[in-house]
């Protein structure tokens, strides 16, 4: 039986405005171009995972103004049967400024994304099997309930907690119930500052690795991946006794099979994997919107593919090994 991904997805209509620079406080600025696209962090990651070949079901809500977005998601290969259409609420919106260098600034209107409830998760996960994945962000309501429900069903959980919530820890969000956290450097620091005793080393090359290691130790989860924009990404994966002997895996991306890559190093029970950025010339970069979401989708899809190739490990700590994570990071990059 093939593992599936259930994506609790924010679904937006993106209004993209191309501007000479990101507007400053008190400034009025004319845009040079306007586009309207399908978006939402969850929807973006879902499309990427589906296009990468994953069997993916989207769980979410839209208004009638977003029917065309649902059709687009379906055309990407995702199953959209679990997307509800509301009569009294508009689809979420994102107002996006993109400057001449491809950098962006985003304002969100949550709309129907904030109508997702515990009942939606229960309805969706009634179809799941143990070992299936829950993929989610922080752009919908019902996140904590979905994580608890998924854990009770024996699902694996990957959480990209963006946008980061200032009271994630004090409000008892179930961060320690997930298997993998994927954050960018800003989100990592924001999360780390919510815990007492985590050292925030400044100026050192190992800064983000050190912070991620302390968060991983505090939470006791399997892995933390930190995306670093043009600096690539770094993954910290817990090596347990049961997976201390790595199983060789193959990757369609063409990378060689080896137990742990030359970019990885082991320190105690945690393996650190460093991944460079894709070799794209800076002048070719037009827009970085959804780059991180796309990375998450491809990463999750490849991880699921590798687990499907080793179904005997699913349900054990050995089902997410440093080797698998490294291959998934390579594929996503």
PDB file of C-alpha atoms in Angstrom, residues 78 164 170 224 230-231 235 258 289:
ATOM      1  CA  UNK A  78      -3.947  16.596  -6.337  1.00  0.00           C
ATOM      2  CA  UNK A 164       5.355  31.910  12.947  1.00  0.00           C
ATOM      3  CA  UNK A 170       3.010  29.518  25.749  1.00  0.00           C
ATOM      4  CA  UNK A 224      14.488  19.970  11.783  1.00  0.00           C
ATOM      5  CA  UNK A 230      20.574  31.669  -1.267  1.00  0.00           C
ATOM      6  CA  UNK A 231      22.712  29.889   1.355  1.00  0.00           C
ATOM      7  CA  UNK A 235      19.027  19.504   8.106  1.00  0.00           C
ATOM      8  CA  UNK A 258      25.590   6.360   0.026  1.00  0.00           C
ATOM      9  CA  UNK A 289       7.302  33.990  -4.110  1.00  0.00           C
TER      10      UNK A 289
END
